[in-house]
Amino acid sequence: MGAGSSILGADGEWGETSLGDMPESCVAAVLLYLDPPEICQVARLNRAFRGAASADCVWAVKLPANYRYLAALAAAADDEGRSEGDGNGKRFSLAATKKEIYARLCRPTLFDAGRKEFWILKNKGGLCISISSKAMTITGIDDRRYWSHLATEESRFHSVAYLQQIWWLEVDGELEFCFPAGSYSLFFHLHLGRPYRRMGRRFCATEHVHGWDVTPTRFQLSTSDEQQATSEYYLHLHEQGGWKLYRVGDFVVSNSDEPTKLKFSMMQIDCTHTKGGLCVDSVFIYPKGYKPEKANIVCV
């Protein structure tokens, strides 16, 4: 089907129409059925599509239900960054267009002193959160005999906690956040062995890896409305392949305007043996069913 068609004009002459002759309101009604990346693509067709692709009515339905809460966090983070000397780029405002708000929320926003981060997915607008190991309570973390912090570009936070050896492993974390209504999955992002680079190549030191084949590591999740999930994994079975996302469980949010309190943990407290050689990067929360590109997900 072509972009134009013939019609009979009032003067009896046949004329040509094209997509550019469509009213913006009609174009906007069509764009409501497209995902955000597709909307941006068709905006290149002509002026009518470009105008409709920027309309608030199109983007309002793509935004999370509580986008004002998320946008306020993003604006506060931007203001804090500017006060610390990072004045690059246009200042984000809550008075921005819905398209501008969507684009800003797709970019990661740090909060809780830079130890946590949220963003929305470009395709569907689902909320994602990452929580650094520095935001968690880790038994023995301040004792250099057991733990150390490794700088690495393989982490969103550029640092991971590395366990050399310990008898009692316990990592606990909490989060209070207003999630858009929906179902979510929580994962621990872990790596057996110590990754490093030399001469531009990636290597993994495994001399400290031990103790994960004796007792499974237990992961737990609970919410303020009494949802609970538990999973167990023998980490040594997943040693090869680099970073892994260990699925802890799912939870459901029904009210976007009320904060949900989460508690999560991983434990291996069998003190009959030591365990070591583990990198703890972060905890990820994704919309249920979403699989990050190139992610290695481990689930029960």
Coordinates of N, CA, C and O in Angstrom, one line a residue, residues 7-16:
I7 N -8.1 11.0 -4.7 CA -9.5 11.3 -4.4 C -10.0 12.3 -5.4 O -9.3 13.0 -6.1
L8 N -11.3 12.3 -5.5 CA -12.0 13.2 -6.4 C -12.3 14.5 -5.7 O -13.0 14.6 -4.7
G9 N -11.7 15.7 -6.2 CA -11.9 16.9 -5.5 C -13.2 17.6 -5.9 O -13.9 17.1 -6.7
A10 N -13.5 18.8 -5.3 CA -14.7 19.5 -5.5 C -14.8 20.0 -6.9 O -15.9 20.2 -7.5
D11 N -13.7 20.2 -7.6 CA -13.7 20.7 -8.9 C -13.7 19.6 -10.0 O -13.6 19.8 -11.2
G12 N -13.9 18.4 -9.5 CA -13.9 17.3 -10.4 C -12.6 16.7 -10.8 O -12.5 15.8 -11.6
E13 N -11.5 17.3 -10.3 CA -10.2 16.9 -10.6 C -9.7 15.9 -9.6 O -10.0 16.0 -8.4
W14 N -8.9 14.9 -10.0 CA -8.4 13.9 -9.1 C -7.1 14.5 -8.5 O -6.3 15.1 -9.1
G15 N -7.0 14.4 -7.1 CA -5.8 14.9 -6.4 C -5.2 13.8 -5.6 O -5.6 12.7 -5.6
E16 N -4.1 14.1 -5.0 CA -3.3 13.2 -4.2 C -3.3 13.6 -2.7 O -3.3 14.7 -2.4

